[in-house]
Short mmCIF file of C-alpha atoms in Angstrom, two decimals:
data_model
loop_
_atom_site.label_atom_id
_atom_site.label_comp_id
_atom_site.label_asym_id
_atom_site.label_seq_id
_atom_site.Cartn_x
_atom_site.Cartn_y
_atom_site.Cartn_z
CA MET A 20 44.36 -14.39 13.00
CA ASN A 21 42.24 -11.85 15.29
CA VAL A 22 40.03 -14.01 17.27
CA ASP A 23 39.64 -11.86 20.33
CA GLY A 24 36.29 -12.49 21.68
CA ALA A 25 34.04 -15.32 21.08
CA LEU A 26 32.72 -16.40 17.89
CA ALA A 27 29.08 -17.39 17.41
CA PRO A 28 28.99 -21.26 17.21
CA ALA A 29 27.84 -21.27 13.56
CA VAL A 30 30.87 -19.21 12.58
CA GLU A 31 33.16 -21.31 14.87
CA SER A 32 32.14 -24.38 12.88
CA ILE A 33 32.60 -22.74 9.59
CA LEU A 34 36.14 -21.85 10.43
CA ARG A 35 36.95 -25.24 11.92
CA THR A 36 35.83 -26.97 8.60
CA ALA A 37 37.70 -24.36 6.62
CA ARG A 38 40.86 -25.26 8.35
CA GLU A 39 40.35 -28.89 7.48
CA ARG A 40 39.34 -28.52 3.82
CA THR A 41 41.81 -29.24 1.12
CA PRO A 42 41.27 -28.56 -2.57
CA ASP A 43 39.82 -31.73 -4.51
CA GLY A 44 42.28 -33.33 -6.92
CA ASP A 45 45.45 -32.14 -8.09
CA ALA A 46 44.83 -29.22 -10.21
CA GLY A 47 48.05 -27.48 -9.32
CA ARG A 48 48.69 -23.64 -9.07
CA VAL A 49 45.64 -21.55 -10.57
CA SER A 50 46.70 -18.77 -12.98
CA VAL A 51 43.70 -16.22 -13.46
CA ASP A 52 43.14 -13.75 -16.41
CA ALA A 53 40.69 -11.59 -14.16
CA ARG A 54 38.15 -9.51 -15.34
CA SER A 55 38.47 -5.94 -13.71
CA PHE A 56 36.33 -5.31 -10.77
CA SER A 57 36.99 -1.65 -11.15
CA ASP A 58 36.07 -1.31 -14.56
CA ALA A 59 32.65 -3.05 -13.97
CA LEU A 60 32.00 -0.63 -11.01
CA ALA A 61 32.71 2.29 -13.44
CA ASN A 62 30.25 0.90 -16.06
CA ALA A 63 27.60 0.61 -13.55
CA GLU A 64 27.97 4.02 -12.51
CA GLU A 65 28.16 5.32 -16.08
CA ASN A 66 24.63 3.34 -16.61
CA GLY A 67 23.39 5.19 -13.59
CA GLN A 68 23.01 1.77 -11.67
CA VAL A 69 23.97 0.97 -8.15
CA PRO A 70 27.20 -1.32 -8.28
CA LEU A 71 25.69 -4.63 -7.07
CA LEU A 72 27.68 -7.87 -6.22
CA ALA A 73 24.56 -10.29 -6.24
CA GLU A 74 25.28 -13.52 -4.49
CA VAL A 75 24.61 -16.81 -5.44
CA LYS A 76 23.71 -18.56 -2.06
CA PRO A 77 21.70 -21.75 -1.96
CA THR A 78 21.53 -21.52 1.86
CA SER A 79 23.46 -20.23 5.25
CA PRO A 80 23.19 -20.58 8.83
CA THR A 81 21.37 -17.39 9.27
CA THR A 82 18.87 -18.16 6.46
CA ASP A 83 15.79 -20.63 6.58
CA GLY A 84 15.46 -23.06 3.57
CA GLU A 85 17.63 -23.85 0.59
CA ARG A 86 17.16 -22.80 -3.03
CA THR A 87 17.58 -25.65 -5.16
CA ASP A 88 17.18 -23.88 -8.70
CA ASP A 89 20.10 -24.49 -10.99
CA PRO A 90 22.92 -21.76 -9.86
CA VAL A 91 23.85 -21.00 -13.42
CA GLU A 92 20.20 -19.94 -14.22
CA LEU A 93 20.05 -17.82 -10.97
CA ALA A 94 23.45 -16.26 -12.04
CA GLU A 95 22.39 -15.42 -15.45
CA THR A 96 19.01 -13.73 -14.34
CA MET A 97 20.87 -11.63 -11.90
CA VAL A 98 23.28 -10.46 -14.73
CA GLU A 99 20.41 -9.86 -16.94
CA SER A 100 18.76 -7.80 -14.13
CA GLY A 101 21.69 -5.69 -13.67
CA ALA A 102 24.04 -7.14 -11.37
CA THR A 103 27.57 -5.55 -11.81
CA ALA A 104 29.43 -8.51 -10.35
CA LEU A 105 28.59 -11.93 -8.67
CA SER A 106 29.50 -13.42 -5.56
CA VAL A 107 29.31 -17.30 -5.40
CA LEU A 108 29.58 -19.57 -2.55
CA THR A 109 32.00 -22.33 -2.81
CA GLU A 110 31.66 -23.55 0.88
CA PRO A 111 29.80 -26.75 0.76
CA GLU A 112 28.95 -27.72 4.39
CA HIS A 113 27.21 -24.51 5.84
CA PHE A 114 26.10 -22.70 2.45
CA GLY A 115 25.46 -25.38 -0.05
CA GLY A 116 28.13 -24.23 -2.46
CA SER A 117 30.95 -25.87 -4.49
CA PRO A 118 33.87 -25.19 -6.75
CA GLU A 119 32.06 -26.63 -9.53
CA ASN A 120 29.09 -24.16 -9.20
CA LEU A 121 31.57 -21.13 -9.51
CA ARG A 122 33.29 -22.80 -12.58
CA ARG A 123 29.91 -23.14 -14.42
CA ILE A 124 28.86 -19.68 -13.65
CA ARG A 125 32.09 -17.90 -14.50
CA GLU A 126 31.79 -19.96 -17.96
CA ALA A 127 28.05 -18.56 -18.56
CA VAL A 128 28.69 -14.80 -17.62
CA ASP A 129 30.76 -12.11 -18.76
CA VAL A 130 31.03 -10.18 -15.37
CA PRO A 131 33.59 -10.32 -12.57
CA VAL A 132 32.94 -13.27 -10.24
CA LEU A 133 33.99 -13.16 -6.60
CA ARG A 134 34.49 -16.57 -4.84
CA LYS A 135 32.94 -16.40 -1.48
CA ASP A 136 34.50 -18.88 0.88
CA PHE A 137 36.62 -18.88 4.01
CA ILE A 138 40.41 -19.29 2.91
CA VAL A 139 42.83 -19.74 5.29
CA ARG A 140 45.65 -21.17 3.64
CA GLU A 141 47.33 -20.73 0.47
CA GLU A 142 46.56 -24.09 -1.25
CA GLN A 143 42.96 -23.44 -0.73
CA LEU A 144 43.48 -20.65 -3.40
CA ASP A 145 43.85 -23.35 -6.11
CA ALA A 146 40.66 -24.88 -5.84
CA VAL A 147 38.94 -23.16 -8.92
CA ALA A 148 39.75 -19.81 -10.92
CA ALA A 149 37.79 -16.73 -10.16
CA ASP A 150 38.20 -12.94 -10.66
CA LEU A 151 38.14 -11.90 -7.15
CA VAL A 152 38.72 -13.99 -3.83
CA LEU A 153 37.56 -13.05 -0.28
CA LEU A 154 40.00 -12.97 2.70
CA ILE A 155 38.67 -12.33 6.10
CA VAL A 156 41.00 -10.56 8.45
CA ARG A 157 39.75 -12.44 11.38
CA PHE A 158 40.15 -15.77 9.95
CA VAL A 159 43.39 -15.46 8.41
CA ASP A 160 46.92 -15.93 10.34
CA ASP A 161 48.95 -14.15 7.49
CA LEU A 162 47.11 -11.70 5.82
CA GLU A 163 49.88 -10.05 3.99
CA GLY A 164 51.37 -13.29 2.72
CA LEU A 165 48.15 -14.80 1.57
CA LEU A 166 47.07 -11.63 -0.03
CA SER A 167 50.39 -11.69 -2.04
CA ALA A 168 49.74 -15.24 -2.72
CA ALA A 169 46.41 -14.42 -4.33
CA GLU A 170 47.50 -11.49 -6.38
CA GLU A 171 50.28 -13.43 -7.68
CA ARG A 172 47.88 -15.71 -9.02
CA GLY A 173 46.11 -13.03 -10.78
CA PHE A 174 43.14 -12.73 -8.28
CA GLN A 175 41.74 -9.26 -7.26
CA VAL A 176 41.38 -9.52 -3.61
CA LEU A 177 38.41 -8.21 -1.40
CA VAL A 178 39.41 -8.19 2.04
CA GLU A 179 36.93 -8.33 4.64
CA VAL A 180 36.89 -6.22 8.12
CA HIS A 181 34.41 -5.53 10.94
CA ASP A 182 35.89 -2.55 12.64
CA GLY A 183 38.83 -0.03 12.62
CA ASP A 184 41.44 -2.50 14.10
CA GLU A 185 40.86 -4.83 11.37
CA LEU A 186 40.80 -2.22 8.68
CA ARG A 187 44.45 -1.06 9.63
CA GLU A 188 45.69 -4.81 9.56
CA ALA A 189 43.95 -4.82 6.03
CA LEU A 190 45.49 -1.74 4.79
CA ASP A 191 48.94 -2.59 6.26
CA ALA A 192 48.98 -6.02 4.46
CA GLY A 193 48.06 -3.98 0.94
CA ALA A 194 44.42 -4.47 0.67
CA THR A 195 43.01 -2.06 -2.07
CA ILE A 196 39.57 -3.47 -2.14
CA ILE A 197 37.82 -3.28 1.44
CA GLY A 198 34.46 -5.10 2.43
CA VAL A 199 33.08 -4.16 5.89
CA ASN A 200 30.70 -6.75 7.09
CA ASN A 201 27.70 -5.23 8.82
CA ARG A 202 27.16 -8.86 10.56
CA ASP A 203 28.88 -9.33 13.86
CA LEU A 204 30.63 -12.62 13.89
CA ALA A 205 30.18 -13.09 17.67
CA ARG A 206 26.29 -12.58 17.97
CA LEU A 207 25.67 -12.60 14.28
CA GLU A 208 23.51 -9.53 14.54
CA VAL A 209 23.36 -7.14 11.71
CA ASP A 210 23.92 -3.11 12.05
CA LEU A 211 24.23 -0.97 9.25
CA GLY A 212 25.95 1.52 11.42
CA THR A 213 29.17 -0.66 11.49
CA PHE A 214 29.94 0.35 7.85
CA GLU A 215 29.18 3.89 8.68
CA SER A 216 31.63 3.82 11.36
CA VAL A 217 34.44 2.46 9.40
CA ALA A 218 34.00 4.18 6.01
CA PRO A 219 34.90 7.54 7.06
CA VAL A 220 38.70 6.33 7.65
CA VAL A 221 39.10 4.29 4.82
CA PRO A 222 41.41 5.76 2.10
CA GLU A 223 39.68 7.45 -1.01
CA ASP A 224 41.94 5.48 -3.24
CA THR A 225 40.42 2.15 -1.76
CA THR A 226 37.28 0.39 -3.33
CA LEU A 227 34.94 0.01 -0.61
CA VAL A 228 32.14 -2.62 -0.49
CA ALA A 229 29.35 -2.56 1.96
CA GLU A 230 28.37 -6.26 3.03
CA SER A 231 25.43 -8.02 5.04
CA GLY A 232 21.93 -6.62 5.95
CA ILE A 233 21.11 -4.54 2.91
CA THR A 234 17.48 -5.41 2.16
CA THR A 235 15.73 -2.42 0.93
CA SER A 236 16.15 0.65 -1.31
CA ALA A 237 16.69 2.81 1.64
CA ASP A 238 19.20 0.41 2.71
CA VAL A 239 21.16 0.73 -0.56
CA GLU A 240 20.71 4.48 -0.15
CA ARG A 241 22.23 4.53 3.20
CA MET A 242 25.39 2.53 2.31
CA CYS A 243 26.01 4.63 -0.94
CA ASP A 244 25.56 7.87 1.21
CA ALA A 245 27.86 6.65 3.73
CA GLY A 246 30.67 6.00 0.84
CA ALA A 247 29.96 2.46 -0.48
CA ASP A 248 31.56 2.06 -3.96
CA ALA A 249 29.52 -1.39 -4.44
CA LEU A 250 26.86 -3.55 -2.26
CA LEU A 251 27.27 -7.18 -1.71
CA VAL A 252 23.73 -8.71 -1.27
CA GLY A 253 22.97 -12.11 -0.72
CA SER A 254 19.73 -12.99 1.26
CA ALA A 255 17.67 -10.31 0.08
CA ILE A 256 18.32 -11.15 -3.70
CA MET A 257 18.06 -14.89 -3.10
CA ASP A 258 14.58 -14.63 -1.12
CA GLY A 259 12.07 -14.79 -3.92
CA ASP A 260 12.30 -13.81 -7.43
CA VAL A 261 16.07 -13.06 -8.16
CA GLY A 262 15.57 -11.16 -11.10
CA GLU A 263 12.93 -8.70 -9.67
CA ASN A 264 15.05 -8.50 -6.42
CA THR A 265 18.23 -7.34 -8.50
CA ARG A 266 16.24 -4.91 -10.38
CA ARG A 267 14.87 -3.35 -7.47
CA LEU A 268 18.15 -2.76 -5.76
CA VAL A 269 20.46 -1.68 -8.77
CA ASN A 270 17.87 1.08 -9.58
CA ALA A 271 17.48 2.18 -6.20
#
């Protein structure tokens, strides 16, 4: 686990809770027949749309208020409005998510669904089936082992990094889908230049996702020009009319 430097108090709380959490019940080992993320990205590009991972995020430590809409209705609206894939929060304490929300959403839509959570141990992978799971380099002790365990279950894995050192660790572990988080976990400040600094050294055969801070059409263009194959957007979609916000970004 790469925890050099202080984490913001909210992030420390998230990580502490993640270490304590265990899957509910005794569902056993998950086996997933995943919908192809790469195929979904290719379809979006063929349709002339920006490949967008739209996030169902009821709340977060960096946003005000909470969306109490039915998460399935939100997800369906995002897909109808052009979202290439969905990201669904399953972290309950800080983001208001749940595995049950993801299960219901995945049954209701036909696009790939990412489980957005803070997974630190192998058994946490078995909480719910999804098409992709998120692993954050800074939070994981044995990235290669956890990545392998996820892929053995059928998951595609989005490995999140924030700088060049974390990128090298992700690539050495075998990651083929890399997310670059523009939000600094120490200060929670957002800088789109983070993606621009990391993207040039990412291998061409790697799928590259820009995360956090993407709000306007200009931001979309900036990230795509810097090499993003897809964009993960939460707050800018959840703040207001999710259908209108999704259409604005996929057609930027």
